[in-house]
Amino acid sequence: MKMSNALIPTLRNNPAEADTISQQLLIRAGFIRKSAAGLYHYLPLGMRVLSKIENIVREEMNNFGCQELLMPIVQPAELWQETGRWNAYGAEMFKVTDRHERQFCLGPTHEEMITDLVRSEVNSYRQLPLRLYQIQNKYRDEKRPRFGLIRGREFIMKDMYSFDRDADGLDRAYWDMYQAYTNVFNRCGLYVRPIEADGGAIGDSQTHEFTALAEIGENTVVYCEKCGYAANIEIAPCPVPEVNKEKEAQLPLEKVYTPDSKTIEAVGNYLQVPAEKCIKTLFFQADDELICVLVRGDHEVNDVKVQRVHPCFALEMAEEEDVVKAVGCSFGSLGPVGLSKVKIYADLAVEQMVNLVCGANEEAYHYINVNPGRDFQVAGYYDLRMMQEGEPCPKCGQLTSSARGIEVGQVFKLGTKYSEAMGATFLDENGKTQIIHMGCYGIGVSRTMAAAVEQHNDENGIIWPKAIAPYHAVVVPVSVKDEQQCAIAEQIYEALQKRGVEVMLDDRNERPGVKFKDADLIGYPVRITVGKKAVEEQTVEYKLRAEADSVLVSVDDIVEKTVAYIFS
Ligand code: 9G3
């Protein structure tokens, strides 16, 4: 390909809308352009990277016996009504109405669609196991699209669905995909950790998230250097607080006036008590029920753990006016004492507290010397808090570390959740009807492209891993006016193409500095510069994007050297 014909609109300075390095570089290097919030054009370079990632995914899926198909993006509402999910995602689901006023959604995922297909086409044990996947645009109307391709409203996903006769078959599919994903991300040059994650509120279906370590990652990973434990912090179990033997004597409950004290810090300062002697009283809207959760003042509530204890479709922090209506008091003076109409859950640490401080459910008043069990009852004590940095590993006790990461893949045991709801069954050897066991497995293909840039960049631009680079090499004639330089550059360009190297020729009439900056920004793995030395000494400059310095190589050797590096 020649730069003079290519649509690669590179930019010198940072686009205003870029809120992370990968979005900034992919826009500046001419890989993507934003159309609207969360909606992007993949320009030719971006398309080439996408295709490489998709082909690596295809190879690994096919290696594990998966068959590729393609389902409609436009999905009939009826299927989602069968599984009860049509209204479960609120505004996040893109809904459309056709000319006959029939309702559809733009597919955010395809469990309902694939199960509808399989229930029509599969009816015998002989047809199992079956693994079907597609690579297709998905649509989710994110409230806050951000980080470019990382959280878009339209994105490219590979979604695979496995169908087995029993739980053992599903387990085989699950761990096959675990291996396939490990291969995919290794081949794409991404540092990805599989971490234990939340199997969703319904049931405890097993799931792992493949998380690309990156500063801007929205997921927090808790991991243990010693035993290899790694989990999304949302599910990392917190240590049960040891029962403090020398419990101080319970003092009588007392209501105190606490002006201008609406936060744990303010109350702590005013009453001169530490945060761990206070409790946070939080209210959640669990579907249409208001519930209350108590955690110690120095801890954070973990709503994924709350949702496991109180299964519901939607769990949100309650609106203040709903709390005021229910409790008669606004945020800042809330507490469990005397709270009768609302179900109260408390974190395990609260159970051990003595003479604690909490809101009195009266503006500007708090209680001191509150004692769980004596002054308030709870529906139950559970692990409801977020693990903190440096807490002991749940598996081996070693102190854990944490890192941020981008979820680029997920493997997920569904069991019979969809097959039961939609009647996807098969006849076994004895003619007995059995329910199919399903798994679902997603890779964010467009998100993987962005994650690769988050992990591989420097002050000059992108450093593409070879396997997903848009081109393997760029040949840069320093002066397009020098016919001999151009002739040598053309000759190397063609020789490389003949050897299967994907090579760009920067034949633009631009200053060398501009060409070098673009080559570094775009991130070709190899840059071959053809200058005066090529004419006078038959040597060219060979520079790897991933290394700082370059070497001089004879014109005769440059092709072999490049081929050896690219295909090694
Ligand atoms: C929706 C909307 C958003 C969603 C879903 C449904 C996430 C939804 C979970 C999954 C599970 C797996 C197959 C590939 C791997 C992940 N966000 N999920 O079901 F209607 Cl608007 O998508 N699906």
XYZ file of C-alpha atoms and ligand atoms in Angstrom:
591
model
C 0.000 0.000 0.000
C 1.289 3.504 -0.738
C 0.731 6.320 1.759
C -0.072 8.772 -1.051
C -3.267 6.806 -1.781
C -4.124 5.755 1.775
C -6.814 7.362 3.977
C -4.695 7.727 7.121
C -5.528 11.186 8.494
C -2.909 11.545 11.239
C -3.176 14.460 13.660
C -0.373 16.252 15.460
C -2.260 17.213 18.597
C -4.636 15.468 20.994
C -8.306 15.391 20.033
C -10.418 17.142 22.653
C -12.837 14.267 23.141
C -10.120 11.695 23.976
C -10.407 10.651 27.616
C -7.817 7.892 27.540
C -4.526 7.227 25.796
C -5.851 4.531 23.466
C -8.664 6.742 22.161
C -6.239 9.636 21.743
C -3.704 7.583 19.809
C -6.226 5.656 17.678
C -7.748 8.983 16.595
C -4.427 10.792 16.105
C -2.940 7.867 14.155
C -5.955 7.715 11.832
C -7.415 4.363 12.951
C -10.859 5.574 14.103
C -13.099 8.605 13.923
C -15.965 9.391 16.266
C -19.383 9.691 14.642
C -21.422 10.341 17.809
C -21.107 9.441 21.492
C -19.991 5.829 21.674
C -20.233 5.359 17.884
C -17.067 5.107 15.779
C -15.881 4.708 12.211
C -13.101 2.173 11.826
C -10.878 3.722 9.153
C -8.767 1.402 6.956
C -5.932 0.982 9.483
C -8.438 0.290 12.248
C -10.215 -2.224 10.016
C -6.965 -4.091 9.361
C -6.280 -4.448 13.091
C -9.858 -5.595 13.738
C -9.558 -8.235 11.022
C -6.336 -9.577 12.534
C -7.880 -9.872 15.986
C -11.005 -11.482 14.535
C -8.947 -14.035 12.610
C -6.958 -14.990 15.699
C -10.278 -15.418 17.531
C -11.677 -17.533 14.683
C -8.646 -19.804 14.615
C -8.842 -20.446 18.345
C -12.612 -20.981 18.290
C -12.319 -23.377 15.360
C -9.460 -25.227 17.093
C -11.899 -25.971 19.897
C -14.636 -27.317 17.627
C -16.762 -24.201 17.442
C -18.788 -23.405 14.314
C -19.218 -19.842 13.125
C -22.666 -18.532 12.224
C -24.262 -15.102 12.024
C -27.518 -14.152 13.764
C -29.764 -11.141 13.166
C -28.834 -7.971 15.039
C -32.536 -7.016 15.129
C -34.138 -9.234 17.774
C -37.902 -9.791 18.321
C -39.102 -8.614 21.746
C -41.104 -11.846 22.182
C -37.954 -13.879 22.833
C -36.824 -11.509 25.587
C -40.325 -11.614 27.040
C -40.092 -15.410 27.236
C -37.000 -15.105 29.456
C -38.403 -12.117 31.350
C -35.519 -9.879 30.330
C -37.337 -7.491 27.980
C -37.657 -4.839 30.684
C -34.679 -5.849 32.777
C -32.141 -3.529 31.217
C -34.054 -0.280 31.068
C -32.695 2.387 28.805
C -29.531 0.427 28.122
C -31.439 -1.713 25.620
C -31.771 -0.104 22.182
C -35.416 -0.772 21.264
C -36.911 -0.191 17.820
C -40.400 -0.542 16.366
C -41.022 -1.771 12.835
C -43.616 -0.510 10.345
C -46.239 -2.864 11.832
C -45.597 -1.445 15.300
C -43.882 -4.677 16.318
C -41.095 -4.240 18.933
C -37.485 -5.329 18.495
C -34.152 -4.594 20.127
C -30.731 -4.135 18.603
C -28.864 -7.129 20.012
C -26.857 -6.388 23.168
C -26.171 -10.114 23.420
C -27.684 -13.228 21.870
C -28.678 -15.792 24.524
C -32.369 -15.585 23.597
C -31.682 -15.674 19.846
C -29.327 -18.640 19.912
C -31.537 -20.609 22.286
C -34.520 -19.998 19.981
C -32.483 -21.302 17.041
C -31.205 -24.360 18.925
C -34.594 -25.309 20.370
C -35.861 -25.486 16.780
C -32.896 -27.360 15.326
C -31.578 -29.634 18.085
C -33.633 -32.497 19.528
C -31.276 -35.467 19.939
C -28.286 -36.268 22.152
C -26.476 -37.177 18.939
C -26.365 -33.495 18.020
C -24.519 -32.549 21.219
C -22.091 -31.125 22.167
C -22.589 -28.098 19.942
C -20.561 -24.869 20.016
C -21.792 -21.960 17.916
C -20.261 -18.480 17.675
C -20.513 -15.234 15.774
C -18.492 -12.061 15.426
C -20.886 -9.143 15.176
C -21.819 -5.626 16.275
C -23.546 -5.361 19.625
C -25.637 -2.477 20.888
C -25.889 -1.197 24.462
C -27.082 2.350 25.099
C -24.505 3.146 27.792
C -25.473 6.048 30.037
C -21.907 7.367 29.903
C -20.037 6.095 26.852
C -16.356 6.830 27.434
C -12.786 5.708 26.784
C -13.427 5.464 23.054
C -13.893 1.861 21.913
C -13.604 0.603 25.486
C -17.107 1.635 26.483
C -18.983 2.301 23.255
C -22.668 2.011 22.442
C -21.900 -0.131 19.412
C -19.035 -2.569 19.638
C -17.790 -5.756 18.028
C -18.078 -8.918 20.072
C -17.329 -12.558 19.439
C -20.025 -14.404 21.325
C -19.931 -18.199 21.512
C -22.623 -20.393 23.031
C -22.064 -23.997 24.071
C -24.760 -26.677 24.252
C -24.120 -29.879 26.202
C -26.173 -32.749 27.494
C -25.104 -32.284 31.116
C -23.045 -30.297 33.592
C -19.895 -32.309 32.837
C -20.157 -31.395 29.164
C -20.637 -27.761 30.071
C -17.588 -27.941 32.324
C -15.508 -29.249 29.406
C -16.721 -26.416 27.170
C -16.018 -23.861 29.905
C -12.408 -24.897 30.425
C -11.842 -25.345 26.679
C -12.868 -21.713 26.227
C -10.722 -20.696 29.204
C -7.751 -22.169 27.313
C -8.860 -20.724 23.949
C -9.097 -17.232 25.481
C -5.685 -17.587 27.061
C -4.328 -18.443 23.597
C -6.186 -15.564 21.892
C -4.849 -12.888 24.218
C -1.336 -14.317 24.252
C -1.309 -14.282 20.451
C -2.643 -10.711 20.411
C 0.231 -9.664 22.656
C -2.026 -8.593 25.543
C -1.216 -9.050 29.241
C -4.508 -10.550 30.402
C -5.368 -12.215 33.706
C -8.401 -14.501 34.000
C -10.081 -13.539 37.273
C -12.966 -15.043 39.203
C -15.993 -12.832 38.739
C -19.615 -12.415 39.690
C -21.895 -15.091 38.256
C -24.809 -12.675 38.270
C -27.492 -12.277 40.900
C -29.458 -15.291 39.696
C -27.793 -18.475 40.922
C -24.103 -18.876 41.440
C -23.129 -19.705 37.852
C -19.361 -19.820 37.545
C -17.653 -17.124 35.506
C -14.196 -15.783 34.801
C -13.416 -12.363 33.347
C -10.319 -12.010 31.185
C -8.937 -8.691 32.336
C -6.292 -6.693 30.495
C -4.258 -4.839 33.109
C -4.484 -1.110 32.398
C -4.564 2.038 34.520
C -7.870 3.238 33.071
C -9.511 -0.165 33.562
C -12.967 0.071 35.114
C -12.498 -3.254 36.930
C -10.416 -3.639 40.063
C -8.574 -6.954 40.296
C -7.479 -8.329 43.650
C -4.615 -10.781 43.263
C -2.143 -12.748 45.312
C 1.468 -12.970 44.165
C 1.962 -16.103 46.278
C -0.867 -18.472 45.338
C -2.121 -16.919 42.075
C -5.580 -16.113 43.401
C -7.146 -13.379 41.255
C -10.687 -12.066 41.453
C -12.798 -9.093 40.536
C -12.884 -7.071 43.749
C -16.675 -7.184 43.532
C -16.648 -10.824 44.571
C -13.398 -11.102 46.570
C -14.478 -12.486 49.963
C -13.453 -10.303 52.897
C -11.947 -11.896 55.995
C -14.461 -12.483 58.813
C -13.424 -10.100 61.611
C -12.086 -11.986 64.612
C -14.458 -11.711 67.541
C -12.834 -9.168 69.812
C -12.701 -10.943 73.152
C -12.047 -7.934 75.340
C -15.327 -6.339 74.280
C -15.787 -3.031 76.074
C -18.903 -2.907 78.311
C -22.053 -1.753 76.592
C -22.918 1.819 77.577
C -26.447 3.187 77.648
C -27.833 4.465 74.334
C -27.739 8.234 74.060
C -29.049 10.710 71.470
C -26.748 13.673 70.841
C -27.158 16.889 68.847
C -24.735 16.872 65.920
C -25.082 20.060 63.865
C -23.563 20.171 60.353
C -22.465 16.530 60.587
C -23.684 14.774 57.475
C -20.660 12.597 56.680
C -18.818 9.918 58.594
C -15.832 12.246 58.732
C -17.852 15.194 60.023
C -19.631 13.083 62.639
C -16.313 11.518 63.637
C -14.705 14.930 64.049
C -17.652 16.390 65.955
C -17.983 13.445 68.357
C -14.263 12.694 68.385
C -14.747 9.052 67.348
C -12.851 7.171 64.597
C -14.635 5.994 61.429
C -14.432 2.381 62.568
C -16.656 3.284 65.548
C -19.323 4.651 63.181
C -21.577 2.877 60.721
C -22.767 3.907 57.268
C -26.500 3.408 56.796
C -27.128 3.039 53.057
C -30.424 2.591 51.234
C -30.852 0.682 47.984
C -33.785 0.391 45.593
C -33.967 -3.367 44.906
C -36.480 -3.518 42.048
C -39.476 -1.903 43.803
C -38.322 -2.603 47.388
C -36.295 -0.222 49.549
C -33.649 -2.035 51.574
C -31.040 -0.834 54.071
C -27.412 -1.968 54.265
C -25.027 -1.225 57.154
C -21.245 -1.218 56.830
C -18.564 0.019 59.198
C -17.592 3.649 58.693
C -14.156 2.846 57.289
C -15.481 0.241 54.810
C -17.164 0.528 51.398
C -20.388 -1.298 50.522
C -20.145 -3.846 47.703
C -23.417 -3.796 45.774
C -22.587 -7.005 43.882
C -22.451 -8.825 47.218
C -25.667 -7.079 48.304
C -27.379 -8.291 45.126
C -26.307 -11.871 45.914
C -27.843 -11.650 49.387
C -30.949 -9.905 48.107
C -31.448 -11.287 44.548
C -33.168 -8.779 42.287
C -33.004 -7.605 38.675
C -32.000 -3.999 39.326
C -30.178 -2.734 42.399
C -29.513 1.001 42.572
C -28.646 3.440 45.367
C -32.010 4.813 46.554
C -33.024 8.361 45.694
C -32.941 10.673 48.723
C -36.592 11.639 48.377
C -37.599 7.970 48.557
C -35.590 7.571 51.757
C -37.027 10.739 53.261
C -40.525 9.427 52.465
C -39.796 6.073 54.088
C -37.687 7.157 57.056
C -38.645 10.792 57.541
C -35.051 11.905 57.535
C -32.540 12.904 54.868
C -29.057 11.550 54.200
C -26.515 12.235 56.908
C -28.573 11.375 59.972
C -29.783 7.919 58.995
C -29.414 4.864 61.203
C -30.875 1.395 61.913
C -32.262 2.183 65.408
C -36.031 2.272 65.283
C -36.057 1.485 61.565
C -38.922 -0.975 61.337
C -40.504 -0.855 57.869
C -37.258 -1.546 55.953
C -35.286 -4.791 55.655
C -31.783 -4.270 57.095
C -28.690 -6.233 56.102
C -25.373 -5.638 57.855
C -21.802 -6.460 57.012
C -20.100 -9.029 59.263
C -17.826 -6.348 60.724
C -20.850 -4.498 62.142
C -21.809 -7.490 64.279
C -18.546 -7.120 66.226
C -18.991 -3.430 66.927
C -19.660 -2.116 70.453
C -20.947 1.320 71.472
C -21.042 2.530 67.896
C -22.267 5.811 66.440
C -25.074 6.056 63.888
C -27.703 8.516 62.675
C -30.802 8.915 64.845
C -33.168 9.211 61.845
C -33.730 12.771 63.000
C -32.131 15.764 61.280
C -28.865 16.734 63.025
C -29.075 14.019 65.663
C -26.980 10.881 66.117
C -26.974 8.038 68.609
C -23.831 7.051 70.518
C -23.303 3.774 72.409
C -25.398 1.859 69.910
C -25.084 -1.916 70.234
C -26.183 -4.354 67.515
C -28.743 -6.821 68.832
C -29.672 -4.593 71.785
C -30.582 -1.412 69.889
C -31.401 -2.728 66.416
C -32.100 -6.016 64.675
C -30.971 -7.002 61.176
C -32.265 -9.570 58.650
C -28.760 -11.029 58.669
C -25.018 -10.398 58.831
C -23.172 -11.117 55.575
C -19.932 -10.251 53.772
C -21.221 -7.073 52.130
C -18.143 -4.925 51.908
C -15.484 -4.193 49.273
C -12.118 -5.780 50.018
C -9.451 -3.155 50.702
C -5.878 -2.918 49.394
C -3.519 -5.237 51.280
C -6.099 -7.432 52.990
C -5.180 -11.126 53.309
C -5.689 -13.466 50.355
C -8.873 -15.526 50.831
C -6.959 -18.608 49.667
C -3.556 -18.422 51.376
C -3.595 -15.452 53.757
C -0.725 -13.627 52.044
C -1.391 -9.882 51.690
C -3.083 -9.183 48.359
C -2.356 -6.515 45.767
C -4.807 -4.815 43.477
C -4.652 -3.518 39.925
C -7.060 -1.951 37.501
C -8.056 -3.786 34.359
C -10.250 -3.760 31.265
C -12.546 -6.762 30.841
C -11.805 -8.039 27.319
C -13.381 -11.478 27.649
C -15.782 -13.449 29.789
C -16.579 -17.146 30.100
C -19.845 -17.912 31.774
C -21.735 -21.035 32.873
C -25.438 -20.513 32.201
C -26.576 -24.032 33.128
C -30.250 -24.400 32.211
C -31.327 -20.789 32.845
C -32.204 -20.088 29.190
C -32.860 -23.631 27.962
C -35.424 -24.163 30.716
C -37.100 -20.811 30.144
C -37.300 -21.407 26.383
C -37.716 -25.199 26.254
C -34.447 -26.140 24.574
C -34.401 -29.884 25.209
C -33.133 -33.100 23.623
C -34.084 -36.766 23.732
C -31.414 -38.938 25.380
C -30.519 -42.555 24.463
C -33.591 -43.764 26.308
C -35.918 -41.340 24.529
C -36.180 -39.292 27.726
C -36.465 -35.510 27.406
C -33.480 -33.716 28.958
C -32.670 -30.025 29.274
C -29.624 -28.673 27.437
C -26.809 -27.214 29.565
C -25.477 -23.932 28.137
C -22.464 -21.714 28.482
C -21.765 -18.322 26.902
C -18.381 -16.842 26.112
C -17.662 -13.294 24.937
C -14.590 -11.486 23.622
C -14.730 -7.743 23.102
C -12.942 -7.579 19.730
C -13.012 -3.788 19.353
C -12.265 -3.413 23.050
C -9.245 -5.739 22.626
C -7.860 -3.394 19.965
C -8.090 -0.469 22.382
C -6.702 -2.498 25.296
C -3.677 -3.422 23.158
C -2.970 0.287 22.665
C -3.451 0.983 26.391
C -0.758 -1.587 27.098
C 1.558 -0.866 24.174
C 2.382 2.784 23.624
C 5.070 5.372 24.342
C 5.469 9.132 23.961
C 5.743 8.734 20.185
C 2.583 6.713 19.667
C 1.374 3.120 19.341
C 3.637 0.071 19.525
C 1.543 -2.664 17.849
C 2.218 -6.287 18.767
C 3.293 -7.914 15.474
C 0.309 -10.239 15.257
C -2.250 -7.425 15.176
C -0.304 -4.568 13.557
C -2.116 -2.933 10.614
C 1.011 -3.465 8.467
C 4.218 -5.268 9.424
C 6.616 -2.690 8.022
C 6.867 0.756 6.489
C 9.498 1.696 3.876
C 10.396 5.409 4.049
C 12.315 6.978 1.148
C 13.854 10.090 2.696
C 13.654 12.233 -0.415
C 11.023 11.501 -3.062
C 12.927 13.849 -5.413
C 15.906 11.494 -5.403
C 14.994 8.939 -8.073
C 17.667 6.464 -6.950
C 16.394 6.460 -3.367
C 12.855 5.944 -4.645
C 13.936 3.126 -6.931
C 15.674 1.290 -4.083
C 12.701 1.900 -1.777
C 10.292 0.522 -4.432
C 12.519 -2.499 -4.939
C 12.603 -3.320 -1.212
C 8.859 -2.667 -0.965
C 8.079 -5.128 -3.752
C 10.551 -7.742 -2.529
C 8.946 -7.664 0.916
C 5.462 -7.993 -0.565
C 6.584 -11.039 -2.525
C 7.644 -12.611 0.805
C 4.207 -12.027 2.326
C 5.211 -9.036 4.424
C 2.396 -6.469 4.698
C 4.280 -3.305 3.871
C 3.413 0.368 3.531
C 5.491 2.630 1.258
C 5.540 6.211 2.497
C 5.906 7.830 -0.914
C 4.476 11.193 0.156
C 6.241 14.388 -0.781
C 6.744 15.237 2.898
C 9.751 16.202 5.046
C 11.492 13.118 6.530
C 10.625 14.243 10.048
C 6.920 14.124 9.256
C 7.286 10.601 7.856
C 9.226 9.378 10.878
C 6.719 10.896 13.307
C 3.824 9.270 11.448
C 5.609 5.916 11.335
C 6.139 5.999 15.106
C 2.608 7.294 15.786
C 0.932 4.615 13.636
C 3.202 2.045 15.249
C 4.424 -0.224 12.439
C 6.651 -2.919 14.023
C 9.459 -2.307 11.479
C 10.602 0.922 9.817
C 13.060 0.792 6.917
C 14.568 4.138 5.957
C 16.066 4.548 2.487
C 18.311 7.623 2.359
C 21.614 8.813 0.879
C 23.486 5.794 2.325
C 21.265 3.493 0.271
C 22.601 5.102 -2.913
C 26.224 5.616 -1.761
C 26.821 2.518 0.399
C 23.835 0.267 -0.380
C 22.788 0.361 3.272
C 19.400 1.223 4.778
C 18.319 1.925 8.331
C 16.345 -0.871 10.055
C 14.431 0.167 13.188
C 12.116 -1.848 15.368
C 9.285 0.223 16.857
C 9.659 -1.692 20.101
C 13.344 -0.775 20.443
C 15.072 2.562 20.876
C 17.934 2.398 18.426
C 18.261 1.348 14.786
C 20.928 -0.517 12.822
C 22.340 -0.165 9.293
C 21.651 -3.167 7.063
C 22.752 -3.808 3.495
C 20.087 -3.511 0.826
C 20.753 -7.186 0.029
C 19.999 -8.340 3.584
C 17.118 -6.092 4.573
C 14.363 -8.326 3.177
C 15.575 -11.504 4.899
C 16.112 -9.634 8.164
C 12.617 -8.156 8.076
C 10.976 -11.455 7.114
C 12.839 -13.245 9.907
C 11.641 -10.741 12.488
C 8.036 -10.514 11.322
C 7.431 -14.257 11.002
C 9.473 -15.359 14.019
C -28.989 -6.515 27.780
C -28.265 -5.313 27.880
C -26.986 -5.312 28.393
C -26.397 -6.516 28.827
C -27.132 -7.709 28.729
C -28.432 -7.713 28.200
C -24.554 -7.669 29.727
C -26.509 -8.949 29.167
C -24.560 -10.087 30.107
C -24.014 -10.826 28.916
C -23.522 -12.200 29.219
C -22.755 -12.825 28.076
C -22.757 -13.515 25.745
C -21.314 -13.089 25.604
C -20.599 -13.006 26.922
C -21.361 -12.228 27.971
N -25.108 -6.522 29.345
N -25.229 -8.853 29.654
O -27.088 -10.048 29.107
F -30.240 -6.475 27.263
Cl -28.981 -3.866 27.313
O -23.998 -10.323 27.832
N -23.419 -12.749 26.819
